[in-house]
XYZ file of C-alpha atoms in Angstrom:
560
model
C 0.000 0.000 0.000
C 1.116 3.372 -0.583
C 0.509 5.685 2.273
C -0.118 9.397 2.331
C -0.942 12.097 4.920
C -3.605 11.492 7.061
C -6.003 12.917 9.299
C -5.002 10.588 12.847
C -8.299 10.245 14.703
C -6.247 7.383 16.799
C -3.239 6.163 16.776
C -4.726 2.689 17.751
C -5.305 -0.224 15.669
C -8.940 -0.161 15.794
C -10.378 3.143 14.113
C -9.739 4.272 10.514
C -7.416 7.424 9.148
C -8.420 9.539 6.511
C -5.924 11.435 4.156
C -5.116 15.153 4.468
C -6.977 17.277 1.581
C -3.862 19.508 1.140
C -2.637 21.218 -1.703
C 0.174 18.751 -1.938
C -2.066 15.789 -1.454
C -4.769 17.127 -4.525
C -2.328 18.363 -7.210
C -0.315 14.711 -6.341
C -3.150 12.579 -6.557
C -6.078 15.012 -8.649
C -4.487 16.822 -10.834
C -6.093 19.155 -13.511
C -5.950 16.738 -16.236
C -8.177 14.294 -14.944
C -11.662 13.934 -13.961
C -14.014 11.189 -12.071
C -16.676 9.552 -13.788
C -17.685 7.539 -11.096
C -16.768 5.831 -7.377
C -18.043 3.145 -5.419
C -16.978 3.586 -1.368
C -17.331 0.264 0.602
C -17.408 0.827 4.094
C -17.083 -1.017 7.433
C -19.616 -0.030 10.031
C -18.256 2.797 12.837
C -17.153 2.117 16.613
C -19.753 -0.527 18.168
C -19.845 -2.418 21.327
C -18.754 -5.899 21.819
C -20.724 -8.814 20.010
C -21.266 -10.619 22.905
C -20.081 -10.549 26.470
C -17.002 -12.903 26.778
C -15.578 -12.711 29.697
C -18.142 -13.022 31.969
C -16.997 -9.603 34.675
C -14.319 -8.689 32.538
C -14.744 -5.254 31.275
C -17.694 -3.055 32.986
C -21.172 -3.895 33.003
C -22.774 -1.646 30.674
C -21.283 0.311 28.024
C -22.705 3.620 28.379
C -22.107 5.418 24.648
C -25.684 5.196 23.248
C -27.412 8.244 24.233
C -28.002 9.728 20.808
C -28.972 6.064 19.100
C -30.973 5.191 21.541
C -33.160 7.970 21.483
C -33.053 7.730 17.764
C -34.352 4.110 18.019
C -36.902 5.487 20.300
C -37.869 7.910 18.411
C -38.265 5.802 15.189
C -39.975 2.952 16.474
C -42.832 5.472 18.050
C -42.898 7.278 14.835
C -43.768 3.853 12.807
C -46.401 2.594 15.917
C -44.045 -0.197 16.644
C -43.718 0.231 20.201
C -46.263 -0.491 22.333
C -45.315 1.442 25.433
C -43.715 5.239 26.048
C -41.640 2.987 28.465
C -38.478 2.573 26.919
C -34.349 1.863 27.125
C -33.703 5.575 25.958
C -36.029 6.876 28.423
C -34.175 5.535 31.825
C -37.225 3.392 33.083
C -37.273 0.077 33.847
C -39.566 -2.235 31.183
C -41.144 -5.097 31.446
C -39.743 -8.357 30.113
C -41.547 -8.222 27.158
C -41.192 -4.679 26.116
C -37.528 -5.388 26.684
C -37.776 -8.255 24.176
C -39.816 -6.243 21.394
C -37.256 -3.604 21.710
C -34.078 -5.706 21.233
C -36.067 -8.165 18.547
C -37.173 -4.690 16.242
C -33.449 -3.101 16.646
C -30.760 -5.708 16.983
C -31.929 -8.532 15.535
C -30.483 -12.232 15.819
C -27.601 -13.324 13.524
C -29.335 -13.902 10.289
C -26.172 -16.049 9.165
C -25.010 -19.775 9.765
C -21.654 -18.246 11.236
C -21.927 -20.017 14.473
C -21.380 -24.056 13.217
C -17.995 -22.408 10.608
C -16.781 -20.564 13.081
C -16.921 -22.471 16.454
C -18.673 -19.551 18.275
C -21.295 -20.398 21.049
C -24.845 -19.376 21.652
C -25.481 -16.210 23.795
C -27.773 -18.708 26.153
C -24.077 -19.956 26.587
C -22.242 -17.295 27.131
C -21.056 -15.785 30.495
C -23.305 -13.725 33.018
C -21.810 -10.302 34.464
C -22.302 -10.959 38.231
C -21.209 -7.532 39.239
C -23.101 -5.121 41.510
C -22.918 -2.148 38.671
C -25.625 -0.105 38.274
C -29.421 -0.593 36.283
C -29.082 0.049 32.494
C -29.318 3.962 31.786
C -30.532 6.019 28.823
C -26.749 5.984 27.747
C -26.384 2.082 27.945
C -25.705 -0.217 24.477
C -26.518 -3.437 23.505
C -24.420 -5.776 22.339
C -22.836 -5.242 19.256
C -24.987 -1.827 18.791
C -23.263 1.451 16.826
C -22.349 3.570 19.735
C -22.592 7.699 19.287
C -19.022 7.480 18.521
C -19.383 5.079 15.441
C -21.984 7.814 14.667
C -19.295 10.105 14.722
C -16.697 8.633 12.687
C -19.654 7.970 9.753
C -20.527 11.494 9.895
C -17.025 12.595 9.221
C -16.378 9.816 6.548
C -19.398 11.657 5.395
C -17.572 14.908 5.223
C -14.572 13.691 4.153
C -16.405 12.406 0.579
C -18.016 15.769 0.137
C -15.252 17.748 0.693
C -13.347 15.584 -2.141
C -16.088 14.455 -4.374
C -18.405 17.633 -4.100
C -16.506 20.441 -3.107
C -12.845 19.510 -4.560
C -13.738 17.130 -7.757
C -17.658 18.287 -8.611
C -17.931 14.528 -9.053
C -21.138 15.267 -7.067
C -23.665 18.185 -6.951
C -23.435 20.379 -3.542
C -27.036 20.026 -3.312
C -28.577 16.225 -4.036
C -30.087 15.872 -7.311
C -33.862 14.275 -7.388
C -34.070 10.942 -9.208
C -36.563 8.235 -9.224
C -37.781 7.514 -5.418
C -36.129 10.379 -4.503
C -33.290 12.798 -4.363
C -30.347 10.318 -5.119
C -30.345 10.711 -8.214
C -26.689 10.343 -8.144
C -26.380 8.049 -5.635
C -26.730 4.401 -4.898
C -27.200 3.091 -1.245
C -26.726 -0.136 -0.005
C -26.611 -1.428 3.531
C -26.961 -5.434 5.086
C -29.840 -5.592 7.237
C -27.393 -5.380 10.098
C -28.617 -2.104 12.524
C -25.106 -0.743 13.030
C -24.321 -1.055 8.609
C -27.630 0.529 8.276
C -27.216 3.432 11.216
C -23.563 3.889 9.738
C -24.396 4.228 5.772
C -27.550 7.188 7.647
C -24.615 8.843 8.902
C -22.661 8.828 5.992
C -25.080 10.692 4.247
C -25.631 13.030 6.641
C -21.944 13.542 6.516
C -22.065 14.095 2.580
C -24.812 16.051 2.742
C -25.941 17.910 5.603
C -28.310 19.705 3.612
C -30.245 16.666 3.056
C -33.413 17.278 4.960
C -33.639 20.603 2.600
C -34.228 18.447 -0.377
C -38.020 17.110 -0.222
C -38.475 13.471 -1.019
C -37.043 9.977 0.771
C -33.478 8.342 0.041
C -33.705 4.760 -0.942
C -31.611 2.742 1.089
C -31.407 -1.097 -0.449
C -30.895 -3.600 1.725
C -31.268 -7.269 0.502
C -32.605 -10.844 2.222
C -28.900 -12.061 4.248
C -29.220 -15.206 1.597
C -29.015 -12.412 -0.938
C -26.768 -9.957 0.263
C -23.205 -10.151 -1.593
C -22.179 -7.963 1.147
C -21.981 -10.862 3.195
C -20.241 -14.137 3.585
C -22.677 -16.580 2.583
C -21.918 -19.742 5.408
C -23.912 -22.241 3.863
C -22.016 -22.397 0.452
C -20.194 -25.475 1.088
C -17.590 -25.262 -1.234
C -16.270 -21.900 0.617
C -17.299 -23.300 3.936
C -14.405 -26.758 3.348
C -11.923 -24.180 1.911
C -12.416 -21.860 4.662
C -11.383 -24.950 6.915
C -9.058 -26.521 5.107
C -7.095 -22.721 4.528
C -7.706 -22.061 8.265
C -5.869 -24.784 9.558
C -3.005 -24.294 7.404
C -3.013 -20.673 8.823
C -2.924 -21.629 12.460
C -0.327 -24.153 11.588
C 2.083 -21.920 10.082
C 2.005 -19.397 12.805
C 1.627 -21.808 16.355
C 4.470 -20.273 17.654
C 2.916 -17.300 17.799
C -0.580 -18.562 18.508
C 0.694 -20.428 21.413
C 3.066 -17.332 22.814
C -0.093 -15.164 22.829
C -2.466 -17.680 24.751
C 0.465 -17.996 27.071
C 0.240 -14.279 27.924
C -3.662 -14.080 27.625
C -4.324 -16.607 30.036
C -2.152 -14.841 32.494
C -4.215 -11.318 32.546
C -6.982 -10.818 35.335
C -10.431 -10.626 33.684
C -9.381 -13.078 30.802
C -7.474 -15.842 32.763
C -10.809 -18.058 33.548
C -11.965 -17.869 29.962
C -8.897 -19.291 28.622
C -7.712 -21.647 31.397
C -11.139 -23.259 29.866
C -9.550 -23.553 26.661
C -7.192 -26.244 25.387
C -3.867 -24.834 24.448
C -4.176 -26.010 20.572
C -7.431 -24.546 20.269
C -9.536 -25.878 17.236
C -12.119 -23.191 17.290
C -11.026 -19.318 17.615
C -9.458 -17.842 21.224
C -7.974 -14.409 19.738
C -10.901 -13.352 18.111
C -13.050 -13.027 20.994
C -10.223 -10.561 22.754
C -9.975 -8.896 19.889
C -14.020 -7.761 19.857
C -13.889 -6.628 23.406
C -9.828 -4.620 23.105
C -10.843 -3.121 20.083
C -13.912 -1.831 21.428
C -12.310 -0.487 24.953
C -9.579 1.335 22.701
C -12.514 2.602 20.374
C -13.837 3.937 23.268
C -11.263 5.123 25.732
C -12.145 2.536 28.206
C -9.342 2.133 30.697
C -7.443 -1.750 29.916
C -5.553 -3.584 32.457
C -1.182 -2.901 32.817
C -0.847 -6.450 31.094
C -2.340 -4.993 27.810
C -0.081 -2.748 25.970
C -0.646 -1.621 22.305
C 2.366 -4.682 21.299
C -0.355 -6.920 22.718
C -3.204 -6.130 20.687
C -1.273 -5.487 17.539
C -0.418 -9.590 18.063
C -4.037 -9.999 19.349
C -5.188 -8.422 15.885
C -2.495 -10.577 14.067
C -3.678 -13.443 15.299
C -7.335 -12.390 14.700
C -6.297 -12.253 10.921
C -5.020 -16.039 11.483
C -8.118 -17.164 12.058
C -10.592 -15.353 9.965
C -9.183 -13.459 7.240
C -5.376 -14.773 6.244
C -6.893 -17.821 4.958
C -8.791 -15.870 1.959
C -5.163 -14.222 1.401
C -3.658 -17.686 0.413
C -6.377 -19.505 -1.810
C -8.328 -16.897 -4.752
C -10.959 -19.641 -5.048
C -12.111 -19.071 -1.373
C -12.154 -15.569 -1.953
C -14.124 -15.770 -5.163
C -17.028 -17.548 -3.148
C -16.514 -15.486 -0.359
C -16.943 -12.291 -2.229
C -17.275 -12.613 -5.724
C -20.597 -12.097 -6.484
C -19.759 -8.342 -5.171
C -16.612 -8.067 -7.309
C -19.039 -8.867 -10.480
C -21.278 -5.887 -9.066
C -18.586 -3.502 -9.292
C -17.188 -4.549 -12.248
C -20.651 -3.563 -14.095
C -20.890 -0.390 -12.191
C -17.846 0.657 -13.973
C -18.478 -0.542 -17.137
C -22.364 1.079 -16.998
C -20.493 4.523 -15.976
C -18.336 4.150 -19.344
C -21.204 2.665 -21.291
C -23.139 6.323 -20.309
C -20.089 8.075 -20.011
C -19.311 7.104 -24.033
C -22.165 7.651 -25.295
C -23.200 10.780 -27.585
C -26.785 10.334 -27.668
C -28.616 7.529 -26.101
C -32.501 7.931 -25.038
C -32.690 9.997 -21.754
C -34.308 7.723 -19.371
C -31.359 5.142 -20.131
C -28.483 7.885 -19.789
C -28.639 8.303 -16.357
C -26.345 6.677 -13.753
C -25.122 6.787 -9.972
C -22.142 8.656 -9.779
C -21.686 7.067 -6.631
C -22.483 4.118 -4.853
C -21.777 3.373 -0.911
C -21.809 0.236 0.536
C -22.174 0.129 4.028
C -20.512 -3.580 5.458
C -18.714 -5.567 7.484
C -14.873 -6.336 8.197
C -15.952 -9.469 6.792
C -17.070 -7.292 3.771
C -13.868 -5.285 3.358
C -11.046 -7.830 4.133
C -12.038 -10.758 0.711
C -12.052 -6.822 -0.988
C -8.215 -6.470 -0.256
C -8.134 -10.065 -0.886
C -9.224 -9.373 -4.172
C -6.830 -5.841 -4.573
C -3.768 -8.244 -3.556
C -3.613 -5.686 -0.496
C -1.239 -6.246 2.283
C 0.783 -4.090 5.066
C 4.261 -4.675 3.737
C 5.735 -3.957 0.782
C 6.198 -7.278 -0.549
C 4.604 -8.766 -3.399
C 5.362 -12.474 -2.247
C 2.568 -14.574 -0.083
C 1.838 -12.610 2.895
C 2.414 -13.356 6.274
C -0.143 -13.256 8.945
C 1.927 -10.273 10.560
C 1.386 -8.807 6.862
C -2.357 -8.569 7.294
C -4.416 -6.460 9.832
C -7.689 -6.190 10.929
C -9.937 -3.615 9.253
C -10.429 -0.816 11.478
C -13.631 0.500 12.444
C -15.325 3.231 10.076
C -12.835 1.864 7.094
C -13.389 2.275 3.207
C -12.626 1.045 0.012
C -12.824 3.546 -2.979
C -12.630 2.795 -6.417
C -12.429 5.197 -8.430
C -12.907 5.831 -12.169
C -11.183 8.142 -13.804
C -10.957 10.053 -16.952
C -7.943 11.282 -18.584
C -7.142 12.312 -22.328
C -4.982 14.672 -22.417
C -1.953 12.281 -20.354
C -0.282 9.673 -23.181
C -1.409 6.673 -22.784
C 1.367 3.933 -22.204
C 3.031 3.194 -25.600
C 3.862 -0.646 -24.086
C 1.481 -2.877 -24.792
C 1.410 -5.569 -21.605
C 1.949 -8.862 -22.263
C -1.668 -10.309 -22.037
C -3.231 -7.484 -23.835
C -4.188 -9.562 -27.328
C -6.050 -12.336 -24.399
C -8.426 -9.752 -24.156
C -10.069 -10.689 -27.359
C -12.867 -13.312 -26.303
C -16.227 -12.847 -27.337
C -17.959 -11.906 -23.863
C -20.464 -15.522 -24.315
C -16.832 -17.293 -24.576
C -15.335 -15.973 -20.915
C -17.167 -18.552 -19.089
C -15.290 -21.322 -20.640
C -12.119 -19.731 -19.620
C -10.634 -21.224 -16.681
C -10.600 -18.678 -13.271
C -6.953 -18.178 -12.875
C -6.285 -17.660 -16.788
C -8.983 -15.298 -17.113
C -7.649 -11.613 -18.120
C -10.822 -9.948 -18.506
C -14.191 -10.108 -15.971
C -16.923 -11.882 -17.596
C -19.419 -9.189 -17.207
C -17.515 -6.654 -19.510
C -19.216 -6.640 -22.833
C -17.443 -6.896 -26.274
C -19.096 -3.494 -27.106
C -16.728 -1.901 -24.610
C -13.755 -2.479 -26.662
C -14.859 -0.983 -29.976
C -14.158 2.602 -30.025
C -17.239 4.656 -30.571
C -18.909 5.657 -33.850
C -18.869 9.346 -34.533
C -22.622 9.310 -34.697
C -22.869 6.984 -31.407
C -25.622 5.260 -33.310
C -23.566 2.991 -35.082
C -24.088 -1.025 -33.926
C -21.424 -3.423 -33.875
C -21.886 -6.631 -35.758
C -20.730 -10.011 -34.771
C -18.316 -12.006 -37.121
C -16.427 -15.155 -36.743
C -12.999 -12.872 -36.336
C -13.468 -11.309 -33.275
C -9.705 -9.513 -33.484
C -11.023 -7.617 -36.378
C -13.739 -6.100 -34.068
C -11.078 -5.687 -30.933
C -9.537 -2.686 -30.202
C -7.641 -2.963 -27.005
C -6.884 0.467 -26.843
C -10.685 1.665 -27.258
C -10.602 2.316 -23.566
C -7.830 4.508 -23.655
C -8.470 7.136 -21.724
C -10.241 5.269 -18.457
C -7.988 4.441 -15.372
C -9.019 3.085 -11.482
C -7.857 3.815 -8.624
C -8.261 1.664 -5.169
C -7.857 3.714 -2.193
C -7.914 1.819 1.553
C -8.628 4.264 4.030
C -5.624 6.668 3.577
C -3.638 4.756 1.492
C -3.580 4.350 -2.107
C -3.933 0.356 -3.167
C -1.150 -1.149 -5.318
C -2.644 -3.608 -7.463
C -0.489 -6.732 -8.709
C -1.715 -6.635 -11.857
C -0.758 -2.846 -12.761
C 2.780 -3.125 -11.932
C 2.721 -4.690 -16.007
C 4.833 -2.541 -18.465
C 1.667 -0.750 -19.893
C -0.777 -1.262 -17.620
C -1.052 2.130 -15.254
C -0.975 5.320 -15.762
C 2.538 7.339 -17.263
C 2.268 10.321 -15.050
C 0.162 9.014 -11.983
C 2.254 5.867 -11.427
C 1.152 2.552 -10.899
C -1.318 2.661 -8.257
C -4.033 3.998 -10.768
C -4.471 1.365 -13.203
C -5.518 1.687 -16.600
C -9.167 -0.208 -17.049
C -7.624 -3.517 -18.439
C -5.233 -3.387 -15.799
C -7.557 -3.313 -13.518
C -9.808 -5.796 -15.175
C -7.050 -8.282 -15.408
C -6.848 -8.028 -11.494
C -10.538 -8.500 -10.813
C -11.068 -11.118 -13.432
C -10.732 -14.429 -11.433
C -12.402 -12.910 -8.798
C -15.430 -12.113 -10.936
C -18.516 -14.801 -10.205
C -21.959 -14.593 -12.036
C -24.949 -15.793 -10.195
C -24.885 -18.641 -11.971
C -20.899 -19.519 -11.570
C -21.403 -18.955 -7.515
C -24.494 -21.078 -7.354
C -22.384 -23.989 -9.156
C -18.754 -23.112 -7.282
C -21.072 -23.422 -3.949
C -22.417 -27.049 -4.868
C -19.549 -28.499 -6.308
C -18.308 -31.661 -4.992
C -15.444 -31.670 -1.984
C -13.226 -33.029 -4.972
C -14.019 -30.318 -7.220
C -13.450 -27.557 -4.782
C -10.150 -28.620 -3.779
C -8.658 -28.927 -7.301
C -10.006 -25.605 -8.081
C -7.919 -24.336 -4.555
C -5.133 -21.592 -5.236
């Protein structure tokens, strides 16, 4: 990754940095000569609570940073008439069982996902009890796993930070929001899960981007799809990723039980966490950093005082070891990543080939001409981390198979921009890469292309690489030569950049003679650069429905 100047809201490990919108930093990185046609942010949810009480006493009680979101749930659910009672958590009084119940079912509602039999994680009837003497619930105190006020912080200045470089800086955005169908976002495309603190965080967001909101009449669609839909999320009950997610976990833990071990050793050591993990067998088969990690990252989120035993070298190997056991095992086999995420990388893909399809054209009918200029995602870690997966992201410098130590948690409030960009007035690279002429498949013939020798996504059309007719009405006929219809430089002037939170993304796949920018360097790629990375990643409905059914055989030829 290639790091610039940021804007430090911690130091720690857990919350994200944004980069510094200096002169420096703009002409560097936006200079005059190009423009945006179009970005897609992907973001993790802000600062929340801890999933689940762990520990049993071990930290307080009740975490007390939910004033604002809890009147906002109260609010909301006596707007809609789904609360029975002015009784309520935000109001201080005590409630009956069953209000209690109605309120928690409405706003945090169970885990919608098969998580629990992958991941080795037990049922909340299982979980500790806090037997401390702490005080009754207040209007301030979360539930589990809830976006506290300062999640709704860090979303509202994420917020701010994309209008002040995508309104106010770029004009890839109007400064006031433009009406479309179902109201004003006409430029805009929001998605959430179905997850409270995704949805509360992508509301803040906006509010971020555009305070003026409320000053434009009309509602903002917010999408948010069934869980067994949603390629924002892991889907646990596709086999095929489910035994490669095993089989590439184990492999993980093996190759760092030095280090596994050496950290339980210390854990187990620290009052508040030593009866948890004197519980636990020393070669754990299910996950024992994880569940530290949810409750550290939260205190640090939240300036909640830790213990003398846990210094920031302790949760950076608490994180590390995290990564072991959820997310380095995408990092070492692209077909668990491709079920894990690729029905999302196929998404994207279009989105940027729709914004050059309407971006090309010189006169198309109106209602067909219009599209988002911006989409945001609001997700998961588990939503971010198969992204840098994908991006061949990792936190040295090496281009090699990364280490655990290489990978780190995504912090709370992260993103992942992709931006496409327009430039023709720059040369475009004179060397032609390598794989450039593999380009030329009829778009019907990608599917027979194996996933690791695919150069181009299968959702990018043949149309895309024919350079347009001066009238725009002119329509491209099929032949049986298909290199006398390519032109691989028809998308000449179209580059993409991958930002992670302050840093700009270097893909792989554009360090090719010929395939990034000549001026910008190679961290903005040009489109078939980019294309070439995202291409085995790429799964159609179709491809993940097969790739999650296919025989324990199948999958683990298809493993690398």
């Amino acid at each position: 990754m290639t790091a610039s100047n940021s804007e430090n809201t911690t130091s720690n490990l857990a919350q994200a940095r944004l980069p510094k919108l200096t002169p420096e930093f703009l002409s560097k990185h936006y200079p005059s000569a190009i423009s945006l046609v179009h970005v897609d942010v992907l973001t993790r949810h802000g600062e929340r609570t801890p999933t689940a009480n762990h520990f049993g006493n071990f930290p307080q009680r009740h975490w007390d940073f939910c004033v604002v979101g809890n009147q906002l749930h109260a609010d909301f659910i006596k707007k809609v008439g789904l609360y029975t009672s002015a009784s309520s958590p935000a109001s201080g009084e005590a409630s009956s069982a069953d209000q209690k119940q109605q309120w928690a079912e409405h706003m945090f509602k169970a885990e919608s996902r098969d998580a629990k039999a992958v991941f080795g994680i037990a049922d909340k009837k299982d979980q500790p009890e806090h037997t401390d003497d702490s005080p009754k619930p207040s209007a301030a105190t979360c539930s589990f796993g809830q976006l506290t006020d300062v999640g709704r912080q860090s979303m509202t200045a994420l917020g701010q930070h994309l209008r002040s470089l995508y309104v106010e800086i770029t004009g890839l955005l109007p400064s006031v929001p433009r009406n479309g169908d179902g109201g004003p976002t006409g430029d805009l495309y929001l998605r959430s899960t179905s997850y409270s603190r995704a949805f509360e965080s992508l509301q803040h967001t906006l509010g971020g981007l555009y305070s003026n909101a409320l000053t434009v009449p009309g509602l903002y669609r917010i999408n948010v799809r069934p869980s067994t839909r949603d390629n924002l999320l892991i889907d646990f009950k596709c086999k095929s990723m489910v035994r490669l997610f095993k089989t590439f976990n184990a492999k993980a833990k093996e190759a760092a039980l030095g280090e596994y071990n050496a950290l339980y050793n210390d854990l187990v050591k620290i009052d508040g966490l030593r009866e948890f993990y004197e519980e636990q067998p020393r070669n754990i088969k299910g996950p024992m950093a994880i569940f530290a990690w949810d409750t550290l990252s939260s205190m640090r989120a939240h300036s909640v005082p830790l213990p003398s035993a846990i210094d920031d070298a302790l949760i950076a190997r608490v994180s590390a070891m995290s990564c072991v056991e959820y997310l380095h095992s995408g990092r070492q086999s692209a077909a668990l990543t491709r079920l894990q995420i690729g029905p999302l990388v196929h998404e994207l893909v279009g989105n940027i080939v729709r914004a050059i399809e309407v971006d090309r054209a010189d006169s198309v009918p109106s209602s067909d001409s219009s599209h988002p200029k911006m989409g945001i995602y609001s997700g998961h870690d588990t939503t971010l981390s198969p992204l840098l997966a994908v991006f061949g992201a990792r936190s040295d410098s090496s281009q090699t198979e990364p280490k655990p130590s290489a990978i780190s948690w995504p912090p709370y409030a992260s993103s992942i921009r992709l931006e496409l960009i327009k430039d023709n007035r720059t040369p475009y690279p004179t060397i032609r890469p390598a794989w450039e002429d593999d380009q030329a498949f009829h778009a019907e013939d990608l599917a027979m292309v194996p996933f690791d020798s695919r150069i181009r996504p299968i959702n990018v059309p043949d149309s895309l690489y024919k350079l347009p007719s001066p009238t725009g009405s002119q329509k491209r006929r099929r032949s049986s030569s298909t290199a006398a219809h390519f032109n691989p430089r028809a998308m000449r002037d179209y580059y993409v950049r991958v930002w992670y939170n302050d840093s700009e993304l270097q893909l792989p796949a554009c360090l090719d003679p010929g395939a990034h920018h000549t001026t910008l360097g190679t961290t903005v790629c040009t489109l078939d650069g980019f294309f070439k990375q995202a291409a085995r990643f790429v799964l159609s409905e179709g491809e993940a429905a097969r790739g999650c059914n296919a025989p324990a055989d199948a999958a683990k030829s298809s493993a690398s």
